[in-house]
Amino acid sequence: MDWLSSSPVTWYDALVVFLWGVVLMLVVLGFVTYAIYFERKVIGWMQYRQGPNRVGPLGLLQSVADILKLLIKEDTIPRKADRLLFVFAPVLAFIPSFAVLAVIPYTQKLYFADLNVGLLYYVALSGISTLAIVLGGWASNNKYALLGGMRSAAQMISYEVPLVISVTGVVMMSGTLNLRGIVDAQSGGWFWDWNFLPQIIGFAVFVVAAISELNRTPFDLPEAESELVAGYHVEYSGFRFAFFMLTEYVYVYAIAGLATTLFLGGWHAPAPFLDFIPGIIWFALKFAFIVFFLFWLRATLPRIRIDQLMGLGWKLLLPLSLVNIFLTALFYELFQR
């Protein structure tokens, strides 16, 4: 699916790219719809509740009904809000979250864009969503929304630093920023050839920092309803609020795909005798495990305080990510020369 070539782009090429974009959008929307359903089911199971069970068989249409209700709700804009920025913020949040999905490879041949700097592309675009959250909080002309936006800026910028540094060891081991190349570097045949074992420190830092970047429990400080009513999106309603929630779950999809690619061997089987199972199945299983882990954390851990959040990022994760780079470089200097 790599349409980058030296030949001129035709209308047919543009149509193919557009149609594949539509396919990806439908896949992502389907994931978001039923990720919400399964999250509620998983949390209900862990808390001895049933979860959604009324709308449709086994409650499978509950998320569809909730989304439909949200989309047809009245769209309100505060009288003293900055209308242009208020309207623009949800769009600015969603577009990068969808654009980063283009570089995630699912199998050796199933991918949308094969960029030499795919990892750098992901990091650069995902940072734009921070601006959108700050913009939405400020444009709302609401002190609670503003505090939520400022919290988000502090949190996401602080955790982007160890997040990026944590994957530097993976880049050093694979010698490329291309995500397909990183997966190919983990093709030794056994699960211990995947990056999560030699990069166990980087993997741990990546997981914690990624959860904070997603603004999910226990790091959901920007939208702490007990202190800020609803945080940065307190003044949003209807489909604009839905865009912010859609962005959060699209990033769950993106982070799960990125973690699978960088640390869990992508589409590779954990053992040579399991190679007969298609690579897309292995990718889906690893992807589903990471998504389940995120749901599990939400059902298990309480929200931490803002000072604990910032201290964890700057005092623990950042030093650990730097130590990981040093150990990776030392290993290559001593044993790989």
Tab-separated table of C-alpha atoms in Angstrom:
chain	number	residue	atom	x	y	z
A	1	MET	CA	0.000	0.000	0.000
A	2	ASP	CA	2.923	2.336	-0.479
A	3	TRP	CA	1.972	4.888	-3.135
A	4	LEU	CA	5.164	6.927	-2.849
A	5	SER	CA	6.959	6.719	-6.184
A	6	SER	CA	8.799	8.884	-8.669
A	7	SER	CA	5.928	8.852	-11.184
A	8	PRO	CA	3.420	11.746	-11.255
A	9	VAL	CA	0.389	11.364	-9.018
A	10	THR	CA	-2.778	10.699	-11.046
A	11	TRP	CA	-6.437	11.094	-10.152
A	12	TYR	CA	-6.593	7.304	-9.814
A	13	ASP	CA	-3.778	7.372	-7.244
A	14	ALA	CA	-5.563	10.117	-5.325
A	15	LEU	CA	-8.802	8.112	-5.366
A	16	VAL	CA	-7.027	4.990	-4.082
A	17	VAL	CA	-5.432	6.960	-1.241
A	18	PHE	CA	-8.798	8.521	-0.381
A	19	LEU	CA	-10.586	5.147	-0.358
A	20	TRP	CA	-7.950	3.554	1.855
A	21	GLY	CA	-8.262	6.549	4.175
A	22	VAL	CA	-12.008	5.919	4.350
A	23	VAL	CA	-11.372	2.239	5.126
A	24	LEU	CA	-8.987	3.186	7.942
A	25	MET	CA	-11.503	5.697	9.295
A	26	LEU	CA	-14.247	3.033	9.359
A	27	VAL	CA	-11.930	0.591	11.130
A	28	VAL	CA	-10.992	3.220	13.712
A	29	LEU	CA	-14.610	4.269	14.291
A	30	GLY	CA	-15.596	0.622	14.737
A	31	PHE	CA	-12.741	0.176	17.193
A	32	VAL	CA	-13.744	3.277	19.171
A	33	THR	CA	-17.405	2.217	19.330
A	34	TYR	CA	-16.686	-1.227	20.684
A	35	ALA	CA	-13.617	-0.261	22.727
A	36	ILE	CA	-16.010	1.846	24.811
A	37	TYR	CA	-18.367	-1.147	25.100
A	38	PHE	CA	-15.636	-3.608	26.072
A	39	GLU	CA	-14.082	-1.142	28.495
A	40	ARG	CA	-17.401	-0.878	30.330
A	41	LYS	CA	-17.787	-4.665	30.233
A	42	VAL	CA	-14.252	-5.300	31.504
A	43	ILE	CA	-14.590	-2.767	34.312
A	44	GLY	CA	-18.007	-4.200	35.192
A	45	TRP	CA	-16.557	-7.718	35.294
A	46	MET	CA	-13.713	-6.590	37.569
A	47	GLN	CA	-16.145	-4.787	39.879
A	48	TYR	CA	-18.740	-7.592	39.939
A	49	ARG	CA	-21.249	-5.734	37.765
A	50	GLN	CA	-22.837	-6.668	34.451
A	51	GLY	CA	-21.984	-3.575	32.481
A	52	PRO	CA	-24.080	-2.644	29.394
A	53	ASN	CA	-26.772	-5.295	28.881
A	54	ARG	CA	-29.968	-3.598	27.670
A	55	VAL	CA	-29.594	-2.191	24.153
A	56	GLY	CA	-29.180	-4.955	21.609
A	57	PRO	CA	-28.069	-8.553	22.263
A	58	LEU	CA	-25.612	-8.593	25.205
A	59	GLY	CA	-25.732	-4.802	25.167
A	60	LEU	CA	-23.716	-4.644	21.923
A	61	LEU	CA	-25.652	-1.630	20.641
A	62	GLN	CA	-25.297	0.416	23.836
A	63	SER	CA	-22.279	2.388	22.561
A	64	VAL	CA	-24.032	2.996	19.239
A	65	ALA	CA	-27.027	4.433	21.091
A	66	ASP	CA	-24.790	6.559	23.342
A	67	ILE	CA	-22.882	7.979	20.379
A	68	LEU	CA	-26.108	8.721	18.476
A	69	LYS	CA	-27.545	10.500	21.511
A	70	LEU	CA	-24.344	12.535	21.852
A	71	LEU	CA	-24.319	13.574	18.193
A	72	ILE	CA	-27.901	14.874	18.215
A	73	LYS	CA	-27.558	16.834	21.444
A	74	GLU	CA	-27.772	20.624	21.302
A	75	ASP	CA	-24.464	22.236	20.366
A	76	THR	CA	-23.837	25.167	22.708
A	77	ILE	CA	-21.107	27.807	22.596
A	78	PRO	CA	-20.606	30.096	25.626
A	79	ARG	CA	-21.527	33.710	24.877
A	80	LYS	CA	-18.122	35.064	25.925
A	81	ALA	CA	-16.056	32.276	24.388
A	82	ASP	CA	-13.717	32.830	21.442
A	83	ARG	CA	-16.012	31.225	18.850
A	84	LEU	CA	-13.396	30.562	16.172
A	85	LEU	CA	-10.889	28.894	18.488
A	86	PHE	CA	-13.652	27.131	20.434
A	87	VAL	CA	-14.907	25.492	17.223
A	88	PHE	CA	-11.410	24.783	15.888
A	89	ALA	CA	-9.984	23.086	19.010
A	90	PRO	CA	-11.818	19.692	18.714
A	91	VAL	CA	-10.857	19.448	15.042
A	92	LEU	CA	-7.232	20.239	15.837
A	93	ALA	CA	-7.285	17.509	18.488
A	94	PHE	CA	-8.702	14.832	16.187
A	95	ILE	CA	-6.788	15.329	12.924
A	96	PRO	CA	-3.303	14.476	14.305
A	97	SER	CA	-4.687	11.472	16.209
A	98	PHE	CA	-5.976	10.030	12.935
A	99	ALA	CA	-2.977	11.086	10.822
A	100	VAL	CA	-0.452	9.214	12.989
A	101	LEU	CA	-2.185	5.918	12.186
A	102	ALA	CA	-0.866	6.098	8.624
A	103	VAL	CA	2.632	4.903	9.625
A	104	ILE	CA	1.644	1.890	11.748
A	105	PRO	CA	2.463	-1.354	9.862
A	106	TYR	CA	0.153	-4.317	10.481
A	107	THR	CA	2.051	-6.926	8.462
A	108	GLN	CA	5.011	-6.963	6.096
A	109	LYS	CA	2.719	-5.906	3.239
A	110	LEU	CA	-0.251	-4.299	5.006
A	111	TYR	CA	0.527	-0.675	5.782
A	112	PHE	CA	-0.538	2.766	4.573
A	113	ALA	CA	2.690	4.781	4.472
A	114	ASP	CA	6.275	3.556	4.727
A	115	LEU	CA	8.181	6.624	5.931
A	116	ASN	CA	11.898	6.475	6.683
A	117	VAL	CA	11.184	8.686	9.704
A	118	GLY	CA	7.886	7.069	10.681
A	119	LEU	CA	8.610	7.154	14.415
A	120	LEU	CA	9.602	10.820	14.255
A	121	TYR	CA	6.423	11.549	12.256
A	122	TYR	CA	4.332	9.908	14.977
A	123	VAL	CA	5.986	11.855	17.803
A	124	ALA	CA	5.769	15.187	15.970
A	125	LEU	CA	2.077	14.924	15.070
A	126	SER	CA	0.875	13.504	18.376
A	127	GLY	CA	2.253	16.569	20.164
A	128	ILE	CA	-0.177	18.819	18.299
A	129	SER	CA	-3.116	17.467	20.286
A	130	THR	CA	-1.674	19.102	23.401
A	131	LEU	CA	-2.106	22.478	21.721
A	132	ALA	CA	-5.726	21.623	20.905
A	133	ILE	CA	-6.558	20.802	24.531
A	134	VAL	CA	-4.934	24.014	25.783
A	135	LEU	CA	-6.718	25.955	23.052
A	136	GLY	CA	-10.100	24.454	23.950
A	137	GLY	CA	-9.618	25.257	27.622
A	138	TRP	CA	-8.566	28.843	26.961
A	139	ALA	CA	-11.211	29.560	24.293
A	140	SER	CA	-14.005	28.370	26.628
A	141	ASN	CA	-13.525	31.437	28.869
A	142	ASN	CA	-14.052	29.197	31.896
A	143	LYS	CA	-11.625	29.010	34.805
A	144	TYR	CA	-12.104	25.261	35.272
A	145	ALA	CA	-11.519	24.606	31.578
A	146	LEU	CA	-8.448	26.858	31.641
A	147	LEU	CA	-6.993	25.000	34.628
A	148	GLY	CA	-7.635	21.692	32.864
A	149	GLY	CA	-5.895	22.971	29.728
A	150	MET	CA	-2.885	24.199	31.713
A	151	ARG	CA	-2.662	20.899	33.558
A	152	SER	CA	-2.701	19.131	30.217
A	153	ALA	CA	0.124	21.269	28.858
A	154	ALA	CA	2.261	20.604	31.931
A	155	GLN	CA	1.466	16.898	31.992
A	156	MET	CA	1.746	16.038	28.318
A	157	ILE	CA	4.888	18.070	27.659
A	158	SER	CA	6.525	16.616	30.784
A	159	TYR	CA	5.746	13.045	29.765
A	160	GLU	CA	6.581	13.477	26.081
A	161	VAL	CA	10.236	13.913	27.076
A	162	PRO	CA	10.695	10.485	28.747
A	163	LEU	CA	8.370	8.907	26.155
A	164	VAL	CA	10.607	9.954	23.278
A	165	ILE	CA	13.824	9.144	25.138
A	166	SER	CA	12.472	5.702	26.100
A	167	VAL	CA	12.210	4.646	22.450
A	168	THR	CA	15.708	5.905	21.612
A	169	GLY	CA	17.142	2.570	22.747
A	170	VAL	CA	14.877	0.785	20.258
A	171	VAL	CA	16.125	3.072	17.485
A	172	MET	CA	19.742	2.376	18.521
A	173	MET	CA	19.155	-1.382	18.408
A	174	SER	CA	17.348	-1.408	15.061
A	175	GLY	CA	19.342	1.403	13.414
A	176	THR	CA	16.305	3.012	11.811
A	177	LEU	CA	13.319	5.274	12.457
A	178	ASN	CA	11.235	3.299	9.952
A	179	LEU	CA	8.587	1.305	11.835
A	180	ARG	CA	8.681	-1.617	9.405
A	181	GLY	CA	12.448	-1.686	9.802
A	182	ILE	CA	12.082	-1.765	13.585
A	183	VAL	CA	9.737	-4.762	13.322
A	184	ASP	CA	12.108	-6.522	10.902
A	185	ALA	CA	14.931	-6.077	13.441
A	186	GLN	CA	12.861	-8.200	15.873
A	187	SER	CA	12.462	-11.129	13.476
A	188	GLY	CA	14.800	-13.549	15.235
A	189	GLY	CA	12.096	-16.207	15.517
A	190	TRP	CA	11.588	-16.264	19.298
A	191	PHE	CA	9.866	-13.824	21.654
A	192	TRP	CA	13.130	-13.008	23.432
A	193	ASP	CA	14.294	-11.392	20.194
A	194	TRP	CA	11.594	-8.755	20.634
A	195	ASN	CA	12.624	-5.413	22.083
A	196	PHE	CA	10.642	-5.589	25.299
A	197	LEU	CA	13.231	-7.862	26.978
A	198	PRO	CA	16.516	-6.128	26.061
A	199	GLN	CA	14.732	-2.786	26.423
A	200	ILE	CA	12.775	-3.658	29.567
A	201	ILE	CA	13.580	-0.315	31.228
A	202	GLY	CA	12.602	1.622	28.118
A	203	PHE	CA	9.446	-0.477	27.774
A	204	ALA	CA	8.385	0.242	31.356
A	205	VAL	CA	9.014	3.975	30.927
A	206	PHE	CA	7.178	3.941	27.591
A	207	VAL	CA	4.086	2.287	29.085
A	208	VAL	CA	3.808	4.715	32.010
A	209	ALA	CA	4.513	7.786	29.870
A	210	ALA	CA	2.076	6.626	27.177
A	211	ILE	CA	-0.733	6.228	29.721
A	212	SER	CA	-0.072	9.782	30.897
A	213	GLU	CA	-0.072	11.021	27.301
A	214	LEU	CA	-3.482	9.402	26.851
A	215	ASN	CA	-4.831	11.275	29.901
A	216	ARG	CA	-6.186	7.989	31.207
A	217	THR	CA	-6.469	6.715	34.775
A	218	PRO	CA	-4.437	7.058	36.970
A	219	PHE	CA	-3.141	10.112	35.097
A	220	ASP	CA	-6.440	11.712	34.030
A	221	LEU	CA	-5.664	15.004	35.803
A	222	PRO	CA	-6.660	17.381	32.948
A	223	GLU	CA	-10.300	16.251	33.244
A	224	ALA	CA	-10.482	15.576	36.984
A	225	GLU	CA	-14.212	15.978	37.603
A	226	SER	CA	-13.802	16.074	41.402
A	227	GLU	CA	-11.786	19.305	41.127
A	228	LEU	CA	-12.441	20.809	37.697
A	229	VAL	CA	-16.065	19.781	36.937
A	230	ALA	CA	-14.902	18.156	33.692
A	231	GLY	CA	-11.641	19.894	32.924
A	232	TYR	CA	-10.717	21.351	29.554
A	233	HIS	CA	-13.940	20.223	27.818
A	234	VAL	CA	-16.404	21.374	30.496
A	235	GLU	CA	-18.067	23.877	28.110
A	236	TYR	CA	-18.274	21.475	25.161
A	237	SER	CA	-21.445	19.589	24.269
A	238	GLY	CA	-22.819	17.451	21.479
A	239	PHE	CA	-20.585	16.464	18.616
A	240	ARG	CA	-17.733	18.794	19.655
A	241	PHE	CA	-17.473	16.949	22.975
A	242	ALA	CA	-17.649	13.705	20.977
A	243	PHE	CA	-14.587	14.809	18.980
A	244	PHE	CA	-12.520	15.119	22.159
A	245	MET	CA	-13.639	11.675	23.339
A	246	LEU	CA	-13.026	10.243	19.874
A	247	THR	CA	-9.489	11.649	19.975
A	248	GLU	CA	-8.784	9.907	23.280
A	249	TYR	CA	-9.819	6.497	21.998
A	250	VAL	CA	-8.076	6.938	18.646
A	251	TYR	CA	-4.873	7.554	20.593
A	252	VAL	CA	-5.549	4.337	22.536
A	253	TYR	CA	-5.575	2.610	19.135
A	254	ALA	CA	-2.407	4.447	18.068
A	255	ILE	CA	-0.444	3.774	21.280
A	256	ALA	CA	-1.417	0.093	21.272
A	257	GLY	CA	-0.289	-0.210	17.656
A	258	LEU	CA	2.951	1.664	18.351
A	259	ALA	CA	3.804	-0.420	21.429
A	260	THR	CA	3.144	-3.615	19.457
A	261	THR	CA	5.437	-2.388	16.700
A	262	LEU	CA	8.287	-1.078	18.835
A	263	PHE	CA	8.492	-3.629	21.642
A	264	LEU	CA	6.353	-6.719	20.951
A	265	GLY	CA	7.634	-7.799	17.563
A	266	GLY	CA	4.780	-6.461	15.454
A	267	TRP	CA	3.361	-9.255	13.313
A	268	HIS	CA	6.036	-11.835	14.238
A	269	ALA	CA	5.066	-15.041	16.048
A	270	PRO	CA	6.557	-15.715	19.518
A	271	ALA	CA	8.070	-19.005	18.341
A	272	PRO	CA	9.097	-20.448	14.928
A	273	PHE	CA	6.605	-23.342	15.107
A	274	LEU	CA	3.740	-20.807	15.303
A	275	ASP	CA	4.626	-19.109	12.023
A	276	PHE	CA	1.722	-20.834	10.269
A	277	ILE	CA	-0.674	-18.382	11.972
A	278	PRO	CA	-1.013	-15.216	9.827
A	279	GLY	CA	0.940	-12.185	11.004
A	280	ILE	CA	-2.160	-10.002	11.187
A	281	ILE	CA	-3.544	-12.389	13.853
A	282	TRP	CA	-0.417	-12.006	15.991
A	283	PHE	CA	-0.526	-8.236	15.614
A	284	ALA	CA	-4.206	-8.191	16.615
A	285	LEU	CA	-3.585	-10.384	19.681
A	286	LYS	CA	-0.743	-8.200	20.966
A	287	PHE	CA	-2.742	-5.079	20.179
A	288	ALA	CA	-5.769	-6.427	22.085
A	289	PHE	CA	-3.612	-7.324	25.097
A	290	ILE	CA	-2.328	-3.750	25.383
A	291	VAL	CA	-5.838	-2.309	25.066
A	292	PHE	CA	-7.068	-4.723	27.744
A	293	PHE	CA	-4.165	-3.658	29.977
A	294	LEU	CA	-5.259	-0.025	29.690
A	295	PHE	CA	-8.819	-0.981	30.660
A	296	TRP	CA	-7.488	-3.069	33.535
A	297	LEU	CA	-5.540	-0.116	34.934
A	298	ARG	CA	-8.611	2.098	34.828
A	299	ALA	CA	-10.556	-0.437	36.892
A	300	THR	CA	-7.731	-0.889	39.387
A	301	LEU	CA	-5.877	2.323	40.191
A	302	PRO	CA	-7.110	5.595	41.712
A	303	ARG	CA	-6.221	9.012	40.313
A	304	ILE	CA	-2.960	10.390	41.687
A	305	ARG	CA	-2.299	13.990	42.775
A	306	ILE	CA	-0.799	16.541	40.393
A	307	ASP	CA	2.427	16.850	42.450
A	308	GLN	CA	2.832	13.053	42.386
A	309	LEU	CA	2.244	13.076	38.639
A	310	MET	CA	4.911	15.672	37.923
A	311	GLY	CA	7.358	14.149	40.375
A	312	LEU	CA	7.002	10.727	38.768
A	313	GLY	CA	7.736	12.147	35.330
A	314	TRP	CA	10.725	14.358	36.126
A	315	LYS	CA	12.286	12.531	39.097
A	316	LEU	CA	11.856	8.906	38.033
A	317	LEU	CA	10.889	8.365	34.388
A	318	LEU	CA	13.306	10.881	32.872
A	319	PRO	CA	16.392	9.527	34.759
A	320	LEU	CA	15.367	5.946	33.945
A	321	SER	CA	15.004	6.742	30.241
A	322	LEU	CA	18.478	8.322	30.220
A	323	VAL	CA	19.923	5.310	32.067
A	324	ASN	CA	18.340	3.067	29.418
A	325	ILE	CA	20.146	4.947	26.631
A	326	PHE	CA	23.449	4.689	28.521
A	327	LEU	CA	23.044	0.933	29.118
A	328	THR	CA	22.089	0.319	25.474
A	329	ALA	CA	25.114	2.251	24.244
A	330	LEU	CA	27.386	0.446	26.730
A	331	PHE	CA	26.095	-2.942	25.610
A	332	TYR	CA	26.747	-2.174	21.953
A	333	GLU	CA	30.181	-0.781	22.734
A	334	LEU	CA	31.234	-3.882	24.690
A	335	PHE	CA	29.526	-6.742	22.851
A	336	GLN	CA	28.507	-5.630	19.348
A	337	ARG	CA	31.718	-4.176	17.971
